[in-house]
Every structure is written in structure tokens, then in C-alpha cells.
Short mmCIF file of C-alpha atoms in Angstrom, two decimals:
data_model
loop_
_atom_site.label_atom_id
_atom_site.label_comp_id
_atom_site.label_asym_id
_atom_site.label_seq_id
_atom_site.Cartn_x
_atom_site.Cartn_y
_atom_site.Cartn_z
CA UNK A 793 82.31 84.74 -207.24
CA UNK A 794 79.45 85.80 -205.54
CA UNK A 795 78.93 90.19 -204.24
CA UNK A 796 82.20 90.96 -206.95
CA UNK A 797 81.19 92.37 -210.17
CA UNK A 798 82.86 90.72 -212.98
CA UNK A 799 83.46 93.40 -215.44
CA UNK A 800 84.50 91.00 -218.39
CA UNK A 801 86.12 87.76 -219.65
CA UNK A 802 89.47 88.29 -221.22
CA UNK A 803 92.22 86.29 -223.30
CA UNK A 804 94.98 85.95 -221.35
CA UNK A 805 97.10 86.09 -224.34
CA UNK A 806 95.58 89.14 -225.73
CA UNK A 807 95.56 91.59 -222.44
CA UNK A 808 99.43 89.85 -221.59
CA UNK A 809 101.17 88.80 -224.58
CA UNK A 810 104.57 88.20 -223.61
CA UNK A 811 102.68 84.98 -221.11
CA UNK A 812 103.30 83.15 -224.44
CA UNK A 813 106.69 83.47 -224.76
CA UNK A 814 107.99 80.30 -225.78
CA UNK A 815 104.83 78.98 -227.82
CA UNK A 816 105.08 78.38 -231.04
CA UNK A 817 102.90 80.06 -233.65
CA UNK A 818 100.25 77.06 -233.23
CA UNK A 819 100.03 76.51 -230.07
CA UNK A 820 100.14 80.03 -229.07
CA UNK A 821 96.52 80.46 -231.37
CA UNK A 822 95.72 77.09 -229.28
CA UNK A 823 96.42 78.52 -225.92
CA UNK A 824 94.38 81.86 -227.05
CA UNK A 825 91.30 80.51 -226.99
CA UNK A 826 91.34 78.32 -223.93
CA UNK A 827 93.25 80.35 -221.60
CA UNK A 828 90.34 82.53 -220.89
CA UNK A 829 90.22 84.84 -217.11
CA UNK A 830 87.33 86.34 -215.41
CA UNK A 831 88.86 90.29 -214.89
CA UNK A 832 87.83 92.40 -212.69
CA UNK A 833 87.84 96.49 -212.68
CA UNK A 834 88.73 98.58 -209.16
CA UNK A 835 88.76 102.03 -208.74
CA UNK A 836 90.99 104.62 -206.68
CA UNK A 837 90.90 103.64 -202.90
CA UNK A 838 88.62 100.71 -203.51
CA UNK A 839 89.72 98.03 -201.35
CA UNK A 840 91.75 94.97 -203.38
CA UNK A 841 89.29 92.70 -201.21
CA UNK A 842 86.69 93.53 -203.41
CA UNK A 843 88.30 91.89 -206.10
CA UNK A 844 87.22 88.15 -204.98
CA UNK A 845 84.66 86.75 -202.31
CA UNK A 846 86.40 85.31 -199.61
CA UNK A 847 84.94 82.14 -200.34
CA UNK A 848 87.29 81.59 -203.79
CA UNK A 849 90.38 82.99 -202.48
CA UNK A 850 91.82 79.29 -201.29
CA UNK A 851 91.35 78.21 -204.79
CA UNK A 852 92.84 80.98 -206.38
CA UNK A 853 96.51 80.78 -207.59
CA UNK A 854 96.38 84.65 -207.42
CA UNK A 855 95.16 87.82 -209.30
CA UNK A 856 97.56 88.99 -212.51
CA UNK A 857 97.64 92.85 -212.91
CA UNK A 858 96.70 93.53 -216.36
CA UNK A 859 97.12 97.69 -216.30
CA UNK A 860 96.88 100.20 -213.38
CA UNK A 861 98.81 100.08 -210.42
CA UNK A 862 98.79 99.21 -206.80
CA UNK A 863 100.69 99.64 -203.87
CA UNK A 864 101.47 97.41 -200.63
CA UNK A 865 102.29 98.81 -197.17
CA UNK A 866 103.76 96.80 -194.67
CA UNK A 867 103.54 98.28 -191.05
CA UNK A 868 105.97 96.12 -188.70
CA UNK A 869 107.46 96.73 -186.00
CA UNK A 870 106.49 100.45 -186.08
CA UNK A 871 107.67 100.98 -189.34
CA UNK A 872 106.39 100.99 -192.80
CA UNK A 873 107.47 99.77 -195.86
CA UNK A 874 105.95 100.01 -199.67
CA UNK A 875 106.03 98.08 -202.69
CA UNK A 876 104.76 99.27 -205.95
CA UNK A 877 102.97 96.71 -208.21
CA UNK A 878 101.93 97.08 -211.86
CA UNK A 879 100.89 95.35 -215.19
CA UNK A 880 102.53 91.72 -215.14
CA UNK A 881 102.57 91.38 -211.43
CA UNK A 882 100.97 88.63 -209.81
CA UNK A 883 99.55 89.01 -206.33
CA UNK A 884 97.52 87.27 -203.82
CA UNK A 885 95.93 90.45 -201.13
CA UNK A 886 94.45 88.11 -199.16
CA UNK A 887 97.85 86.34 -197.80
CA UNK A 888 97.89 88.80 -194.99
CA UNK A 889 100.36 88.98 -191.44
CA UNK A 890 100.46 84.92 -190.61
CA UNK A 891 103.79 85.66 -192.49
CA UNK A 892 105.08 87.23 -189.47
CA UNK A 893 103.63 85.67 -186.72
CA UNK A 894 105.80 86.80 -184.29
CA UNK A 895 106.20 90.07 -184.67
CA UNK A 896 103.12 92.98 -184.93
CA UNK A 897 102.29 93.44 -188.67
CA UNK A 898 99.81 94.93 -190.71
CA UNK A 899 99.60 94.56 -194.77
CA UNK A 900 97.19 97.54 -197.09
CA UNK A 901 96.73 97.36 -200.22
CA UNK A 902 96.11 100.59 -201.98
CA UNK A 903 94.43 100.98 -205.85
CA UNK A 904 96.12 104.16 -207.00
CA UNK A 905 94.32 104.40 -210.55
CA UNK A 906 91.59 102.49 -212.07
CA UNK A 907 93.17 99.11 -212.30
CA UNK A 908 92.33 95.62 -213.87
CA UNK A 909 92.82 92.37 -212.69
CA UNK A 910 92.64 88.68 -214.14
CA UNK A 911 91.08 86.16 -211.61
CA UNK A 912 93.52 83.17 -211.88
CA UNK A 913 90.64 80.57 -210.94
CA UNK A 914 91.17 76.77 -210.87
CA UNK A 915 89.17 76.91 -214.12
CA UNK A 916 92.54 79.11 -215.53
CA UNK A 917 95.10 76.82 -213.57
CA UNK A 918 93.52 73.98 -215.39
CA UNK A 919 94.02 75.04 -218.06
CA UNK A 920 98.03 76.47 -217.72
CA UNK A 921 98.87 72.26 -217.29
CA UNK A 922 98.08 72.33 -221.00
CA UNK A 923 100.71 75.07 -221.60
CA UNK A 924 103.55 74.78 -219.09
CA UNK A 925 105.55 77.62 -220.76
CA UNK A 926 102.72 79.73 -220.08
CA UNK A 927 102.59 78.89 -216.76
CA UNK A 928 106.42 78.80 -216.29
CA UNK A 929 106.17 82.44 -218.02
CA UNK A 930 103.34 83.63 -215.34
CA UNK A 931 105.28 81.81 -212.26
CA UNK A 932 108.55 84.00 -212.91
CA UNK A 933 106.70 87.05 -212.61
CA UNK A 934 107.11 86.03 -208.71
CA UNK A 935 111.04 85.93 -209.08
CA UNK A 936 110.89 89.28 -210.89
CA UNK A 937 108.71 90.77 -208.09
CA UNK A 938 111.28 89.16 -205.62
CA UNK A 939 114.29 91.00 -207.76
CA UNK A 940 112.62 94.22 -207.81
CA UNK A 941 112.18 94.06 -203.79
CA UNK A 942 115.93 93.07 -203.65
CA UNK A 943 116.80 96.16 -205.80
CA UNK A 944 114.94 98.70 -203.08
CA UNK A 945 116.64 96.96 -200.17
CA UNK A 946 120.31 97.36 -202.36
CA UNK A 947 119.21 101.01 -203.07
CA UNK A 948 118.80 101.30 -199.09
CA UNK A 949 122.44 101.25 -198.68
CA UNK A 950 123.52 104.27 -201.61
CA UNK A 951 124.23 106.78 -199.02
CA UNK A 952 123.61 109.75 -201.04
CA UNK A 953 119.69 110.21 -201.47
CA UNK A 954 119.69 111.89 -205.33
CA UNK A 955 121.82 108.70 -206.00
CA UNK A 956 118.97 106.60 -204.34
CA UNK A 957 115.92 108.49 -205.94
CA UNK A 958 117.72 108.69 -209.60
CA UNK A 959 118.08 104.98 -209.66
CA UNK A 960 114.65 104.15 -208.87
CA UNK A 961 113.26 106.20 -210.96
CA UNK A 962 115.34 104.58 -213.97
CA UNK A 963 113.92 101.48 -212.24
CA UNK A 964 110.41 103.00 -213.02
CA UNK A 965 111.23 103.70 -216.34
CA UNK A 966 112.30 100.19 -217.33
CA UNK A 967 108.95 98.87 -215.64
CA UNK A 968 106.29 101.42 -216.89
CA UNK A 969 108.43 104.23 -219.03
CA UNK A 970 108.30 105.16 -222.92
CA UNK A 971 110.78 106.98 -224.63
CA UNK A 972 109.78 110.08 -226.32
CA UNK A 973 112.25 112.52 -228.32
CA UNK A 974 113.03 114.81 -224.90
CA UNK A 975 113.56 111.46 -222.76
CA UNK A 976 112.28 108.74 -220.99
CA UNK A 977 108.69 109.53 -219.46
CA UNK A 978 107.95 107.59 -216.11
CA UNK A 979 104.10 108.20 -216.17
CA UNK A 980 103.79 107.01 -213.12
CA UNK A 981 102.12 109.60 -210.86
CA UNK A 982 103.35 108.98 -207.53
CA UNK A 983 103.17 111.24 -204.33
CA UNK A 984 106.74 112.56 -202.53
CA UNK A 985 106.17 110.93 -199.99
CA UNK A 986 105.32 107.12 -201.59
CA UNK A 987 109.06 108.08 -203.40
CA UNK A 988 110.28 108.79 -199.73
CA UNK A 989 109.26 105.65 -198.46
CA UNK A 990 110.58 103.49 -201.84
CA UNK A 991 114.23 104.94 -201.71
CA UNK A 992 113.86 105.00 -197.38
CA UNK A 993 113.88 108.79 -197.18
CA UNK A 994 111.58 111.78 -196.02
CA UNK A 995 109.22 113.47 -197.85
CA UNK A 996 110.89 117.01 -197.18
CA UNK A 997 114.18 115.69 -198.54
CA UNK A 998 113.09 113.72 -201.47
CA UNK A 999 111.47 117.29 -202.85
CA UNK A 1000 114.71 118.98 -202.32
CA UNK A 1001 116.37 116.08 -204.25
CA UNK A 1002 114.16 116.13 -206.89
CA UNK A 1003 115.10 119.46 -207.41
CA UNK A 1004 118.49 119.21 -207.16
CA UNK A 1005 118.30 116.44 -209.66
CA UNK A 1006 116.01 119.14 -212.44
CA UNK A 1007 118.22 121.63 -211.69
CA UNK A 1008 121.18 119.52 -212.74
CA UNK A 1009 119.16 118.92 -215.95
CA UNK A 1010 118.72 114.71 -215.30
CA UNK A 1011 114.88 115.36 -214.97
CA UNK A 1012 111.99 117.76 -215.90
CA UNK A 1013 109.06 117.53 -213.39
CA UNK A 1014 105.93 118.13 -215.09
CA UNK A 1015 102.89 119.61 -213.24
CA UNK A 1016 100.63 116.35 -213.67
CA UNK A 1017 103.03 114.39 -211.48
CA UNK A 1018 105.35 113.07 -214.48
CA UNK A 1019 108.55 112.56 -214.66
CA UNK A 1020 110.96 113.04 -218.00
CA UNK A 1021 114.44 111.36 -217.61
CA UNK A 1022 117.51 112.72 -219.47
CA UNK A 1023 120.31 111.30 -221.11
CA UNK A 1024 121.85 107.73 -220.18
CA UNK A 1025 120.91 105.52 -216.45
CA UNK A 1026 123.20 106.70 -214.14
CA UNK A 1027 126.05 104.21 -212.18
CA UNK A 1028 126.14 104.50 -209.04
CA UNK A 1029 129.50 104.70 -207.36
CA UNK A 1030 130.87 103.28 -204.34
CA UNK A 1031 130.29 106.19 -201.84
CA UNK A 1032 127.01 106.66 -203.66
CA UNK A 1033 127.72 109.58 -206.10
CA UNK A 1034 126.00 110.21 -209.56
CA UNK A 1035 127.56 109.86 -213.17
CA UNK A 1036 125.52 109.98 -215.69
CA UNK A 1037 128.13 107.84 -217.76
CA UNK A 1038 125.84 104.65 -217.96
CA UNK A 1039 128.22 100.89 -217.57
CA UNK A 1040 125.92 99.42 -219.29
CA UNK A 1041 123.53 99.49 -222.71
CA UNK A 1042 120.65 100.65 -222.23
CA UNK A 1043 117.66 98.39 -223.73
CA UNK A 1044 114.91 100.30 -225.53
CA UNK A 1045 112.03 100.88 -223.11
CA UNK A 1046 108.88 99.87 -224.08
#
């Protein structure tokens, strides 16, 4: 991987534990020590094709994101979309706009903080056909990125915009959140206007919303950019109103 500085190796198992899920004891020790990735380390703004030399991409199932976070925009048509990406995700920047061949599109990828990322090399993939569950584990990651996209295009059709921002930001929670004794903390530092374009919105109105939503007590803004959530996830009715009675049990966030 020739021009990309390779910051260190890393056990898969270690810096992503729940990829063993369904191992037993032994052969969760067993897949430890082969299951071994090349990681590499990108700053703020430094672009994700620095993370591999073009030259390996073909071979590369794909880069896992051990910790940090990264955004996608996806200019069509005119118009922009964004998808947030974290630890767990699985992602291959390099499988640009052939996607959409017949219409105008542009993909960026964006490194909001410093962010790691496990090279899954043919070296790794040979050894995954020694563990399928592994494998199986890291493959669903794709189905859960696919959910979480489904979610934001359901959330496009809450009318109400506080109903639209609350929910994602439960949705954050779940994803990256801890729970401390005032609420749920979303540390995730993220800029009105990448919340605009998540719940399809404005920058000027999500700010109103969020305030709105403090003033109502379901959130304290804090000045580093976090987020504190209050009491239960809210349900979101039919014409897109807010109740903060939660249908459902809320599982610990961890």
C-alpha cells in the first residue's frame, strides 16, 4: 500500500468486539490472533482517498470504521444528500458515480474528526473463510447501513420538522450516545446545517427547532456542539406530532 502511511496493525477482535458474535470462547481466542488489519489514521478534511493507493482498492472488500466519523454527500440532480457513517460501518470511497450513470452525480467524502480505519485486504478476507460468523457479522453491517438510510428517507415524510429532528437525534443516540444521570448524550458534534440536510430541512429552521425542542425541556444544547436528550424516545404520530410517551422499551445505550 504504497504513498499511505500505515499507522498500525490491529486485532480485529480487539478494536470491534461484537465481529465475534457467535464464536465460541475458543475459537473466538483462535480468530484473535489471525484476524489481524492494517489501520489507518485520517485527520479532519483529509481526503478518505488517502486511506489506500489506488492500486489495492480492486482487491479490497472495503475499509471498517473503527472510531471517528465520516460523512458522504451525494450531489445529483442538483441536489444533495448526506449520510453519516461511524464506528462499525463498512465503506468502500472509491465506488464513486458509475452507480448512476445516467444521471449527473458527484459522491465526497468528508473526515469530520480524527478517524481510524481497518484495511479489509485479501490477506483479512482470507482469513474471514476461516470464521464465517465473523464474516457474516461484518457483511450485515451493510444491511444495517441500508436500514439506517431507509430510516432518513421514512423521517422525510414526518411533516412536522421538531418531529423529524427529535427522531434522528434518538437515532444518534442509539448509534453513538451514552447515558449519563441528566440523559442521553449524543456526542456527536455536528453543524445545523449537516442536521438540516439529514432530516431534509434548512439550516435557519432546524436552529429554531432546536430551540423549540430545549425550550420544551426534550434537550439541553451544550456550547461544545452536544446534545443531552431527556426523558423517553418520542413516537411519532400520524400527522407528525411529538409525545414523549415512548411505544416501545427503550434498550440501554451503550
Amino acid at each position: 500500500m504504497t504513498g499511505v502511511a500505515i499507522t498500525q496493525l490491529v486485532r480485529l477482535l480487539d478494536a470491534d468486539p461484537d465481529l465475534g458474535d457467535g464464536l465460541d470462547d475458543d475459537r473466538r481466542a483462535i480468530a484473535r490472533r489471525h484476524l489481524v488489519a492494517e489501520v489507518v489514521a485520517l485527520r479532519p478534511k483529509q481526503p478518505l482517498c488517502d486511506a489506500v493507493s489506488p492500486g489495492d482498492r480492486d482487491s479490497l472488500l472495503g475499509l471498517l470504521i473503527l472510531d471517528g466519523l465520516v460523512l458522504r454527500h451525494l450531489v445529483i440532480v442538483g441536489e444533495s444528500g448526506v449520510e453519516l457513517l461511524g464506528a462499525g460501518d463498512l465503506i468502500r470511497p472509491w465506488q464513486g458515480d458509475a452507480d448512476f450513470a445516467s444521471l449527473p452525480a458527484e459522491a465526497r467524502w468528508t473526515v469530520c474528526v480524527p478517524s481510524r480505519l481497518a484495511v479489509i485486504s485479501e490477506e483479512v478476507q482470507a482469513g474471514l473463510a476461516r470464521f464465517p460468523a465473523v464474516f457474516r457479522n461484518l457483511i450485515s453491517r451493510l444491511e444495517q447501513r441500508a436500514n439506517t438510510l431507509a430510516l432518513q428517507l421514512a423521517l422525510a415524510q414526518v411533516p412536522r420538522l421538531e418531529a423529524r429532528l427529535l427522531a434522528l437525534l434518538w437515532h444518534l443516540a442509539d448509534r453513538f450516545g451514552r447515558v449519563e444521570t441528566t440523559g442521553v448524550v449524543v456526542p456527536v458534534r455536528l453543524s445545523h446545517g449537516t442536521l438540516a440536510q439529514l432530516v431534509y430541512a434548512r439550516r435557519p429552521s432546524v436552529s429554531t427547532a432546536l430551540g423549540r425542542l430545549a425550550e420544551r425541556g426534550l434537550l439541553t444544547r451544550h456550547g461544545d456542539g452536544r446534545i443531552t436528550l431527556h426523558g423517553e424516545p418520542p413516537s411519532v404520530a400520524r400527522e407528525g406530532s411529538v409525545s414523549t410517551a415512548a411505544r416501545f422499551t427503550r434498550q440501554p445505550v451503550l
